[in-house]
Coordinates of C-alpha atoms in Angstrom, one line a residue:
Chain A
M1 CA 108.3 -8.9 77.8
S2 CA 110.6 -11.8 78.4
I3 CA 110.6 -14.6 76.3
R4 CA 111.7 -18.4 77.5
L5 CA 112.4 -20.9 75.0
T6 CA 113.1 -24.4 76.2
G7 CA 114.2 -27.5 74.0
I8 CA 113.6 -26.1 70.7
T9 CA 114.5 -28.4 67.8
R10 CA 113.6 -28.1 64.0
S11 CA 114.5 -30.5 61.5
F12 CA 113.8 -30.2 57.8
G13 CA 114.1 -34.2 56.7
S14 CA 117.3 -35.2 58.2
F15 CA 118.8 -31.9 58.4
K16 CA 118.7 -30.4 62.1
A17 CA 117.9 -26.7 61.4
L18 CA 117.6 -26.3 65.6
D19 CA 119.0 -28.8 68.1
A20 CA 117.6 -28.3 71.5
V21 CA 117.9 -24.7 71.7
N22 CA 117.5 -22.9 75.3
L23 CA 117.4 -19.2 75.5
T24 CA 116.2 -16.4 77.9
V25 CA 115.3 -13.1 76.4
E26 CA 115.1 -10.2 79.2
E27 CA 112.6 -7.7 79.2
G28 CA 113.1 -4.6 77.1
E29 CA 116.5 -6.1 75.7
L30 CA 117.7 -6.0 72.3
L31 CA 119.2 -9.0 71.6
A32 CA 121.0 -10.1 68.1
L33 CA 120.9 -13.7 67.0
L34 CA 124.5 -13.6 65.1
G35 CA 125.7 -16.8 62.9
P36 CA 126.5 -17.8 59.2
S37 CA 123.6 -19.0 57.2
G38 CA 122.4 -21.9 57.7
S39 CA 123.0 -21.6 61.4
G40 CA 119.6 -21.4 62.5
K41 CA 118.9 -18.1 63.5
T42 CA 116.2 -17.2 61.0
T43 CA 114.5 -20.6 61.7
L44 CA 114.5 -19.7 65.6
L45 CA 112.9 -16.2 64.9
R46 CA 110.5 -17.6 62.9
I47 CA 109.6 -20.1 65.7
I48 CA 109.0 -17.6 68.3
A49 CA 106.8 -15.7 65.7
G50 CA 104.7 -18.8 65.2
L51 CA 105.4 -18.7 61.5
D52 CA 107.2 -22.3 61.8
A53 CA 106.9 -24.6 64.6
C54 CA 109.3 -26.8 66.3
D55 CA 109.3 -30.5 65.9
P56 CA 105.9 -31.6 68.3
D57 CA 107.8 -34.9 69.0
R58 CA 110.5 -33.2 70.9
G59 CA 108.5 -31.1 73.5
G60 CA 110.0 -27.6 72.8
T61 CA 108.3 -24.7 74.7
I62 CA 108.1 -20.9 74.1
E63 CA 106.9 -18.6 77.1
V64 CA 106.2 -15.1 76.9
N65 CA 105.9 -13.3 80.3
G66 CA 105.7 -17.0 81.5
Q67 CA 102.4 -17.9 79.3
D68 CA 103.1 -21.1 76.8
V69 CA 102.1 -19.7 73.6
S70 CA 103.4 -22.8 71.7
A71 CA 99.3 -23.4 70.8
M72 CA 98.8 -19.9 69.8
R73 CA 98.2 -19.0 66.2
V74 CA 100.7 -16.7 64.6
G75 CA 98.2 -14.1 64.6
E76 CA 97.4 -14.3 68.5
R77 CA 100.7 -14.0 69.3
K78 CA 100.7 -10.4 68.9
V79 CA 104.6 -10.2 67.6
G80 CA 105.7 -7.6 65.6
F81 CA 107.9 -9.2 62.7
V82 CA 109.9 -7.2 60.1
F83 CA 110.6 -9.5 57.0
Q84 CA 114.1 -9.7 55.5
H85 CA 112.4 -8.3 52.2
Y86 CA 110.0 -6.4 54.0
A87 CA 107.0 -8.3 52.5
L88 CA 105.1 -4.7 52.1
F89 CA 102.0 -5.2 50.5
R90 CA 102.3 -3.6 47.4
H91 CA 99.1 -2.8 46.0
M92 CA 98.8 -0.6 49.2
S93 CA 99.9 3.1 50.1
V94 CA 102.5 3.7 52.8
F95 CA 99.6 4.7 55.1
E96 CA 97.5 1.6 54.3
N97 CA 100.3 -0.9 54.9
V98 CA 100.8 0.6 58.2
A99 CA 97.0 0.7 59.2
F100 CA 96.3 -3.2 58.1
G101 CA 96.8 -4.6 61.4
L102 CA 94.2 -2.4 63.0
R103 CA 91.7 -2.7 60.0
V104 CA 91.7 -6.4 60.4
L105 CA 90.8 -6.4 64.1
P106 CA 87.6 -7.8 65.1
R107 CA 84.7 -5.1 65.1
K108 CA 84.8 -5.1 68.6
D109 CA 88.4 -4.3 69.1
R110 CA 89.1 -2.5 66.3
P111 CA 89.5 1.3 67.1
P112 CA 87.3 4.1 65.0
R113 CA 88.3 5.4 61.8
N114 CA 89.9 8.7 63.0
E115 CA 91.4 6.8 66.0
I116 CA 93.4 4.6 63.2
A117 CA 94.5 7.5 61.4
R118 CA 95.8 9.1 64.1
R119 CA 97.8 6.0 65.3
V120 CA 99.1 5.3 61.5
R121 CA 100.3 9.4 61.5
E122 CA 102.0 8.8 64.7
L123 CA 103.8 6.0 63.8
L124 CA 104.9 7.6 60.3
R125 CA 106.0 10.3 62.2
L126 CA 108.1 8.1 64.4
V127 CA 109.8 6.3 61.6
Q128 CA 109.9 9.8 59.6
L129 CA 108.1 9.2 56.9
D130 CA 104.9 11.4 57.7
K131 CA 105.3 13.2 54.1
L132 CA 105.2 9.8 52.2
E133 CA 101.9 8.4 53.4
Q134 CA 100.2 8.3 50.0
H135 CA 103.4 6.7 48.0
R136 CA 103.6 3.0 47.1
P137 CA 106.1 0.9 48.4
D138 CA 107.6 0.5 44.6
Q139 CA 108.3 4.5 45.0
L140 CA 110.2 4.2 48.1
S141 CA 113.9 3.9 48.5
G142 CA 115.3 0.2 50.6
G143 CA 116.0 2.4 53.8
Q144 CA 112.2 3.7 53.5
R145 CA 110.5 0.6 52.9
Q146 CA 112.4 -0.7 56.0
R147 CA 111.0 2.0 58.4
V148 CA 107.7 1.4 56.9
A149 CA 107.8 -2.2 57.7
L150 CA 108.7 -1.5 61.0
A151 CA 105.9 1.0 61.5
R152 CA 103.6 -1.5 60.4
A153 CA 104.9 -4.2 62.6
L154 CA 104.4 -1.5 65.6
A155 CA 101.0 -0.6 64.8
I156 CA 99.6 -3.5 66.4
Q157 CA 101.5 -2.7 69.6
P158 CA 103.4 -6.1 69.6
R159 CA 104.8 -7.5 72.8
V160 CA 108.1 -8.3 71.1
L161 CA 109.7 -7.2 67.9
L162 CA 111.2 -9.7 65.5
L163 CA 113.6 -8.6 62.8
D164 CA 115.0 -10.7 60.1
E165 CA 118.3 -9.5 58.5
P166 CA 116.7 -5.9 59.2
F167 CA 119.6 -4.3 57.3
G168 CA 120.7 -6.9 54.8
A169 CA 119.3 -5.4 51.9
L170 CA 120.7 -2.1 52.0
D171 CA 124.0 -0.5 51.1
A172 CA 126.8 0.2 53.5
R173 CA 126.0 3.6 54.2
I174 CA 122.4 3.4 55.0
R175 CA 123.1 0.4 56.8
Q176 CA 125.4 2.4 59.2
E177 CA 122.5 5.3 59.7
L178 CA 119.5 2.7 60.0
R179 CA 121.6 0.8 62.9
R180 CA 122.2 3.9 65.1
W181 CA 118.5 4.9 64.1
L182 CA 117.4 1.5 65.3
R183 CA 119.0 1.7 68.3
R184 CA 117.8 4.8 69.5
L185 CA 114.3 3.9 68.6
H186 CA 114.9 0.8 70.8
D187 CA 116.0 3.2 73.6
E188 CA 112.9 4.9 73.4
L189 CA 110.6 2.3 73.1
H190 CA 112.2 -0.3 75.3
M191 CA 110.3 -2.9 73.6
T192 CA 111.7 -6.7 74.0
S193 CA 113.4 -7.0 70.4
I194 CA 115.4 -9.8 68.5
F195 CA 117.2 -9.1 65.2
V196 CA 118.6 -11.7 63.1
T197 CA 122.0 -11.0 61.5
H198 CA 125.0 -12.4 59.9
D199 CA 127.2 -9.3 60.3
Q200 CA 129.2 -9.6 63.2
E201 CA 130.3 -5.8 63.5
E202 CA 126.1 -5.2 63.4
A203 CA 125.5 -7.5 66.3
L204 CA 128.1 -6.2 68.5
E205 CA 127.4 -2.5 67.7
V206 CA 123.7 -2.4 68.3
A207 CA 122.9 -5.2 70.5
D208 CA 122.4 -5.5 74.4
R209 CA 123.4 -9.4 74.2
V210 CA 124.7 -11.4 71.5
V211 CA 123.8 -14.9 71.1
I212 CA 126.2 -17.0 68.6
M213 CA 124.9 -19.4 66.4
N214 CA 126.6 -22.3 64.6
E215 CA 124.9 -25.6 63.1
G216 CA 121.6 -25.2 65.0
R217 CA 122.9 -24.5 68.4
I218 CA 123.9 -21.6 70.7
E219 CA 127.8 -21.3 70.8
Q220 CA 127.8 -18.6 73.5
V221 CA 125.4 -15.6 74.8
G222 CA 126.9 -12.3 76.0
A223 CA 127.1 -8.7 76.0
P224 CA 129.3 -7.6 73.0
A225 CA 132.5 -7.0 74.8
D226 CA 132.0 -9.9 76.7
V227 CA 131.5 -12.4 73.9
Y228 CA 134.1 -10.4 71.6
H229 CA 137.0 -10.8 74.6
H230 CA 136.1 -13.8 76.1
P231 CA 135.0 -16.0 73.2
A232 CA 133.7 -19.6 74.6
T233 CA 134.8 -21.6 71.7
P234 CA 137.0 -21.7 68.6
F235 CA 133.9 -20.8 66.2
V236 CA 133.1 -17.8 68.4
Y237 CA 136.5 -16.6 68.3
T238 CA 137.1 -17.0 64.5
F239 CA 133.5 -16.0 63.5
L240 CA 133.7 -12.4 65.5
G241 CA 136.6 -11.2 63.6
D242 CA 140.0 -11.5 61.8
V243 CA 142.1 -14.1 63.4
N244 CA 145.9 -15.8 63.2
L245 CA 146.2 -19.5 63.8
F246 CA 150.1 -20.4 65.6
H247 CA 150.3 -24.1 65.6
E248 CA 153.0 -24.8 67.8
R249 CA 153.2 -23.4 71.4
S250 CA 156.8 -22.7 70.9
E251 CA 156.2 -20.2 68.2
A252 CA 154.3 -17.9 70.9
G253 CA 156.6 -16.4 73.4
A254 CA 153.2 -14.9 75.0
A255 CA 151.4 -15.8 77.8
L256 CA 149.2 -18.5 76.7
V257 CA 145.6 -18.1 77.9
A258 CA 144.2 -21.7 78.0
L259 CA 140.5 -21.8 77.8
P260 CA 138.2 -24.8 78.6
T261 CA 135.3 -25.5 76.4
P262 CA 132.2 -27.5 77.2
D263 CA 132.7 -30.1 74.4
S264 CA 135.6 -31.5 72.0
R265 CA 133.5 -30.7 68.9
S266 CA 134.4 -27.0 69.5
T267 CA 138.0 -28.0 69.2
P268 CA 138.7 -28.4 65.5
Y269 CA 142.3 -27.0 66.0
P270 CA 144.2 -29.3 68.2
G271 CA 147.3 -28.0 69.5
A272 CA 146.2 -24.6 67.8
A273 CA 146.3 -21.1 69.6
F274 CA 144.6 -18.0 68.0
A275 CA 145.8 -14.3 68.1
R276 CA 143.6 -11.3 66.9
P277 CA 145.5 -9.0 64.2
H278 CA 145.8 -6.4 66.8
Q279 CA 147.6 -8.6 69.2
V280 CA 150.4 -9.5 66.9
D281 CA 153.5 -7.5 66.5
L282 CA 156.0 -7.3 63.6
L283 CA 159.7 -7.3 64.3
P284 CA 162.6 -7.5 62.1
P285 CA 163.9 -11.2 61.9
D286 CA 167.4 -9.9 63.8
Q287 CA 165.8 -8.7 66.9
T288 CA 163.9 -11.7 68.1
D289 CA 163.6 -15.7 67.5
L290 CA 160.0 -15.6 68.8
G291 CA 156.9 -15.9 66.8
V292 CA 156.7 -17.3 62.9
E293 CA 158.9 -15.6 60.1
G294 CA 157.0 -14.5 56.7
I295 CA 157.1 -12.2 53.8
V296 CA 155.2 -9.3 53.4
R297 CA 152.9 -9.8 50.8
R298 CA 150.2 -7.3 50.9
I299 CA 149.9 -4.0 52.7
H300 CA 146.3 -1.8 53.1
A301 CA 147.4 1.6 54.6
A302 CA 144.2 3.3 54.0
G303 CA 142.7 4.2 57.4
P304 CA 143.9 4.6 60.7
M305 CA 145.6 1.3 61.1
V306 CA 147.8 -0.5 58.6
K307 CA 146.9 -3.9 57.8
V308 CA 150.3 -6.2 56.8
H309 CA 149.6 -9.6 55.5
L310 CA 152.4 -12.0 55.6
M311 CA 153.0 -15.2 54.0
T312 CA 154.8 -17.8 56.4
A313 CA 157.4 -20.6 55.0
D314 CA 154.8 -23.2 55.2
G315 CA 152.3 -21.4 53.0
G316 CA 150.1 -19.5 56.2
D317 CA 148.7 -16.4 56.2
V318 CA 149.6 -13.8 59.0
L319 CA 147.6 -10.7 59.4
A320 CA 149.1 -7.9 61.7
V321 CA 147.4 -4.6 62.2
L322 CA 150.3 -1.7 63.0
T323 CA 149.6 1.8 63.8
Q324 CA 151.0 4.2 61.3
E325 CA 153.9 5.5 63.2
R326 CA 155.0 1.6 63.8
F327 CA 154.4 1.0 60.1
A328 CA 156.8 3.9 59.1
Q329 CA 159.0 3.4 61.8
L330 CA 159.8 -0.3 60.5
G331 CA 159.5 0.7 56.6
V332 CA 157.5 -2.1 55.9
A333 CA 157.6 -3.0 52.0
P334 CA 156.4 -5.6 50.2
G335 CA 158.8 -8.5 49.7
M336 CA 160.1 -7.8 53.4
R337 CA 161.1 -10.4 55.9
L338 CA 159.4 -10.0 58.9
R339 CA 158.7 -12.0 62.2
A340 CA 155.1 -12.0 63.6
V341 CA 154.9 -12.4 67.1
P342 CA 151.8 -12.5 69.1
R343 CA 151.4 -10.3 72.4
E344 CA 148.7 -12.6 73.5
L345 CA 147.3 -16.2 72.5
R346 CA 144.3 -18.1 73.1
A347 CA 143.8 -21.8 73.0
F348 CA 141.0 -23.9 73.7
T349 CA 141.4 -27.3 75.2
A350 CA 138.5 -30.1 75.7
A351 CA 136.9 -30.0 79.1
A352 CA 137.7 -32.8 81.0
G353 CA 135.5 -35.9 80.4
Chain B
M1 CA 73.2 -7.3 1.9
G2 CA 71.2 -5.2 3.8
L3 CA 71.0 -4.0 7.4
A4 CA 67.6 -5.5 7.9
T5 CA 68.5 -9.0 6.4
C6 CA 71.6 -8.8 8.9
L7 CA 69.6 -7.4 11.7
R8 CA 66.7 -10.2 11.3
A9 CA 69.5 -12.9 11.0
I10 CA 70.7 -11.9 14.3
T11 CA 67.3 -11.6 16.1
E12 CA 65.7 -14.7 14.3
P13 CA 64.8 -17.5 17.3
A14 CA 67.2 -19.7 16.5
A15 CA 70.1 -17.1 16.6
L16 CA 68.9 -15.8 19.7
A17 CA 69.0 -19.1 21.2
A18 CA 72.3 -19.7 20.4
I19 CA 73.4 -16.3 21.7
R20 CA 71.8 -17.3 25.0
L21 CA 73.9 -20.7 24.9
T22 CA 77.0 -18.8 24.0
L23 CA 76.5 -16.5 27.1
L24 CA 75.4 -19.2 29.5
T25 CA 78.5 -21.2 28.4
A26 CA 81.0 -18.4 28.8
G27 CA 79.5 -17.6 32.2
V28 CA 79.6 -21.1 33.7
A29 CA 83.4 -21.5 32.2
L30 CA 84.3 -18.0 33.7
L31 CA 82.8 -19.0 36.9
A32 CA 84.3 -22.4 37.1
N33 CA 87.9 -21.9 35.7
G34 CA 88.5 -18.7 37.4
L35 CA 87.5 -20.8 41.0
F36 CA 89.4 -23.7 39.8
G37 CA 92.4 -21.9 38.4
L38 CA 92.8 -20.1 41.4
A39 CA 92.7 -22.9 44.1
A40 CA 94.8 -24.7 41.8
A41 CA 97.4 -21.8 41.4
W42 CA 97.4 -21.8 45.0
A43 CA 97.5 -25.2 45.7
I44 CA 100.7 -25.4 43.3
A45 CA 102.6 -22.2 44.1
R46 CA 102.2 -22.4 47.8
F47 CA 102.7 -26.1 49.0
E48 CA 104.9 -29.0 48.2
F49 CA 102.6 -32.4 47.9
R50 CA 102.8 -35.7 46.2
G51 CA 101.4 -35.5 42.7
K52 CA 102.1 -31.9 41.9
S53 CA 103.7 -32.4 38.6
L54 CA 100.7 -35.0 38.0
L55 CA 98.3 -31.9 38.7
L56 CA 100.4 -29.6 36.3
S57 CA 100.3 -32.1 33.5
L58 CA 96.4 -32.4 33.8
I59 CA 96.2 -28.8 33.6
D60 CA 97.8 -28.7 30.4
L61 CA 96.3 -31.5 29.1
P62 CA 93.3 -29.7 27.2
F63 CA 96.4 -27.8 25.4
A64 CA 97.6 -30.7 24.6
V65 CA 94.8 -32.8 22.9
S66 CA 93.0 -31.7 19.9
P67 CA 89.1 -30.3 20.8
V68 CA 87.7 -32.7 18.7
I69 CA 89.7 -35.6 20.7
S70 CA 88.0 -34.3 23.9
G71 CA 84.8 -34.0 22.6
L72 CA 85.1 -37.6 21.6
V73 CA 86.5 -38.8 24.8
F74 CA 83.1 -37.0 26.5
I75 CA 80.9 -39.2 23.9
L76 CA 83.1 -42.1 25.1
L77 CA 82.2 -41.4 28.6
F78 CA 78.5 -40.3 28.7
G79 CA 77.4 -41.2 25.2
L80 CA 74.6 -43.8 25.1
H81 CA 77.1 -46.6 24.4
G82 CA 79.6 -44.7 26.3
W83 CA 80.8 -46.1 30.1
L84 CA 78.3 -44.2 31.8
G85 CA 75.8 -44.2 29.2
Q86 CA 73.2 -46.7 30.4
W87 CA 73.2 -45.7 33.9
L88 CA 72.5 -42.2 32.8
A89 CA 70.0 -42.7 30.5
A90 CA 68.3 -45.0 33.0
H91 CA 68.2 -41.9 35.2
E92 CA 67.2 -39.9 32.4
I93 CA 70.0 -37.3 32.5
R94 CA 71.1 -36.4 28.8
I95 CA 74.6 -34.8 29.0
I96 CA 75.5 -35.8 25.4
F97 CA 73.6 -33.7 22.6
A98 CA 72.5 -31.4 25.4
V99 CA 73.6 -28.5 27.3
P100 CA 75.3 -30.2 30.1
G101 CA 77.6 -31.6 27.5
I102 CA 78.3 -28.2 26.1
L103 CA 79.2 -26.6 29.1
L104 CA 81.4 -29.9 30.2
A105 CA 83.1 -29.7 27.0
T106 CA 83.7 -26.0 27.2
V107 CA 84.7 -25.9 30.8
F108 CA 87.7 -28.6 29.9
V109 CA 88.7 -26.8 26.9
T110 CA 89.4 -23.5 28.5
F111 CA 90.3 -25.2 31.7
P112 CA 94.4 -23.8 31.6
F113 CA 93.9 -20.4 31.0
V114 CA 93.3 -18.8 34.2
A115 CA 95.8 -21.6 36.2
R116 CA 98.7 -21.6 33.6
E117 CA 98.5 -17.4 34.1
L118 CA 98.3 -17.2 37.8
I119 CA 100.7 -20.1 39.0
P120 CA 103.9 -18.2 37.5
L121 CA 103.0 -15.1 39.0
M122 CA 102.1 -16.6 42.3
Q123 CA 105.6 -18.5 42.4
E124 CA 107.0 -15.4 41.6
Q125 CA 105.4 -13.1 44.4
G126 CA 105.9 -15.5 46.9
S127 CA 104.2 -15.9 50.4
E128 CA 106.1 -13.4 52.3
Q129 CA 103.0 -10.6 51.8
E130 CA 100.7 -13.6 53.2
Q131 CA 102.9 -14.1 55.8
A132 CA 103.0 -10.8 57.0
A133 CA 99.2 -10.4 56.9
L134 CA 99.0 -13.5 59.3
V135 CA 101.6 -11.9 61.8
L136 CA 99.5 -8.7 61.8
G137 CA 96.5 -10.6 62.9
A138 CA 94.7 -11.1 59.8
G139 CA 92.5 -14.5 59.4
P140 CA 92.5 -16.4 56.2
W141 CA 89.8 -15.1 54.2
Q142 CA 91.1 -11.4 55.3
T143 CA 94.5 -12.3 53.8
F144 CA 92.9 -13.8 50.6
W145 CA 90.7 -10.6 50.0
R146 CA 92.9 -8.0 51.2
V147 CA 96.3 -9.5 50.0
T148 CA 96.6 -12.4 47.9
L149 CA 93.6 -11.6 45.4
P150 CA 94.6 -7.6 45.0
N151 CA 98.0 -8.8 44.0
I152 CA 97.0 -11.2 41.2
K153 CA 94.0 -9.3 40.1
W154 CA 95.5 -8.4 36.7
G155 CA 96.7 -12.0 36.0
L156 CA 93.5 -13.2 37.0
L157 CA 91.6 -10.8 34.7
Y158 CA 94.0 -11.5 32.0
G159 CA 93.3 -15.2 32.4
L160 CA 89.7 -14.6 32.5
I161 CA 89.5 -12.6 29.1
L162 CA 91.5 -15.6 27.2
C163 CA 88.9 -18.1 28.9
N164 CA 86.2 -16.0 28.0
A165 CA 87.0 -15.6 24.4
R166 CA 88.1 -19.2 23.8
A167 CA 84.5 -20.5 25.7
M168 CA 82.6 -17.9 23.2
G169 CA 84.6 -19.2 20.0
E170 CA 85.0 -22.8 21.1
F171 CA 83.9 -25.1 18.0
G172 CA 85.7 -28.3 17.9
A173 CA 85.0 -30.2 21.2
V174 CA 81.3 -28.6 21.3
S175 CA 80.7 -29.6 18.1
V176 CA 81.1 -33.0 18.9
V177 CA 79.1 -33.3 21.8
S178 CA 76.3 -30.7 20.6
G179 CA 74.4 -32.6 18.1
H180 CA 73.5 -29.3 16.2
I181 CA 70.2 -28.9 17.2
R182 CA 68.8 -25.7 16.1
G183 CA 67.6 -23.8 18.9
R184 CA 68.6 -25.9 21.8
T185 CA 72.1 -27.2 21.4
N186 CA 73.4 -24.6 19.0
T187 CA 76.4 -22.2 20.2
L188 CA 77.1 -18.9 18.0
P189 CA 80.3 -20.9 16.3
L190 CA 77.9 -23.8 15.6
H191 CA 74.9 -21.6 14.3
V192 CA 77.2 -20.0 11.8
E193 CA 78.4 -23.6 10.6
V194 CA 74.7 -24.8 10.0
L195 CA 73.8 -21.5 8.5
Y196 CA 76.9 -21.8 6.2
N197 CA 76.2 -25.4 5.4
E198 CA 72.8 -24.6 4.2
Y199 CA 73.8 -22.1 1.9
N200 CA 72.7 -19.2 4.1
F201 CA 75.7 -17.0 3.2
A202 CA 74.0 -13.5 4.3
A203 CA 72.8 -15.0 7.8
A204 CA 76.1 -17.2 8.6
F205 CA 78.1 -13.9 7.9
S206 CA 75.7 -11.6 10.2
V207 CA 76.1 -14.0 12.8
A208 CA 79.7 -14.5 12.5
S209 CA 80.0 -10.6 12.6
L210 CA 78.6 -10.9 16.3
L211 CA 81.7 -13.4 17.0
I212 CA 84.1 -10.7 15.2
L213 CA 82.6 -8.1 17.8
L214 CA 83.6 -10.4 20.4
A215 CA 87.0 -10.8 19.1
L216 CA 87.4 -7.0 18.9
V217 CA 86.2 -6.2 22.3
T218 CA 88.4 -9.1 23.6
L219 CA 91.5 -7.6 21.8
V220 CA 90.9 -3.9 23.2
L221 CA 90.3 -5.0 26.7
K222 CA 93.1 -7.1 26.5
T223 CA 95.4 -4.3 25.0
A224 CA 94.2 -2.0 27.9
L225 CA 95.5 -4.5 30.5
E226 CA 98.8 -4.6 28.8
W227 CA 99.0 -0.9 28.7
K228 CA 97.8 -0.4 32.0
V229 CA 100.6 -3.0 33.2
A230 CA 103.4 -1.4 31.2
R231 CA 102.5 2.1 32.9
G232 CA 103.4 -0.1 35.9
I233 CA 100.1 0.3 37.7
A234 CA 99.6 -3.4 37.9
P235 CA 102.1 -6.1 38.2
R236 CA 103.0 -7.8 34.8
P237 CA 101.1 -11.0 33.9
R238 CA 102.6 -13.8 32.2
G239 CA 103.0 -14.4 28.6
G240 CA 99.5 -15.6 27.6
H241 CA 98.6 -19.1 26.2
S242 CA 96.8 -19.3 22.9

């Protein structure tokens, strides 16, 4: 089902958690709401679910498949919601947790007992927990609880699936696994899904499209590669990965790509240009006058690439990522003087008017 | 002291009346404070509203004042020379020196047990499970019976056990409003006092042994509940007030 949000504003006292947000979610896509904490992403998700409402005097609307659901109660919207801390019913077995949404249906819609059991077991097989149906939530690992929460949300055959920080409370290895598993599951079910995350890697790896939010507004919407390579605002640029700031154009010596941004709010660094660490070359000072000179402070050589931190004369920090070959060829060592030369730079200028 | 004397002391009409009144009082206190405690804890743990800290202070009031003072306040309100005394007398409603006064005093004194037990428990658990139930299509009552209540049942039971023990054993407040009318407004503790003051020691101790039995039952129930909780079957109740 497609979802269309128009003019969603939500204030908590004088704080605007959401400021006139418009967003369209296409049928069957997996969308990530990405942003730092306090950017309004969870509030937006809760408003779609009906757990929170937008400011009534600001006239925002939520449409699911063209139908306005703003006035619908949370239980009528048929959304699957996976809570950040799972919110499993801890006095119920895994089986009863998943069956809950079916058991509370009005009698005329409620499937018979054996049909409920059949559907619950099918879902538990889908999330690979069919052997644990009699366990209690507190006997499960974090990843297993997460999957129970997902099965429980899917049991009511929701029109959309909403996940709040689905991997937030898990350790790194399980996160990785569960991420890929969620992507595969989505490819099987093709259910319109939205998940909230503050981890840009997670959003870029899993989602079909990424919505980057900041201070209650949407900064950019696009496919992962699109937002990564063509960030619309400095915020998006800095949020999606490590970044180096070059203050004077003369330092550059590289083709400067000036990108217009829609409003001046998004240009907190006037006259500055950005380059990603992998877009920065390191050269001995006697080979070039370009870029900025700095002293090597730290080296992280564990991994396929080597990260080198330089400290410039004015106390700035430049991060460059080199191949192991280039690293060895230069013979980089702490204390060495090198020049950081960006191959590519991006600047953001305020749009005219 | 023979067993026969003991049995006679317990089964004579005044003693039986005291037992009945005590059971009635405890039953009313359990019902009233069970419902009130649940409602108050739910309101306090789930919502922000003006006067919340005032409500919390009111809940604590019975712990803060001596039960005798509570009883005197009831006399001040409902006694013949009290604020509402004339009106009540005109309508032939008897509260003081009658059963309603005893019930009121007992409910007031046992007011905090359930609420104080549940508030921290519900605050700690938060409302996420209830929200999950709502999203899954459950109505408010289904959510209460299937999610809220099972999550707090052990805490509720713990509060009710303490409430019951206090309701049956309350002396001070009840003593002030009761009037000690034998066979009509004496609860068990008051009956014991009356017998004792009449130098009828054998009977006094016989009836007192009933109260001791109650204390033992309370302790066993409380210990069983704590043991169950320690084994991880039930969520941990808060430290009780006494």
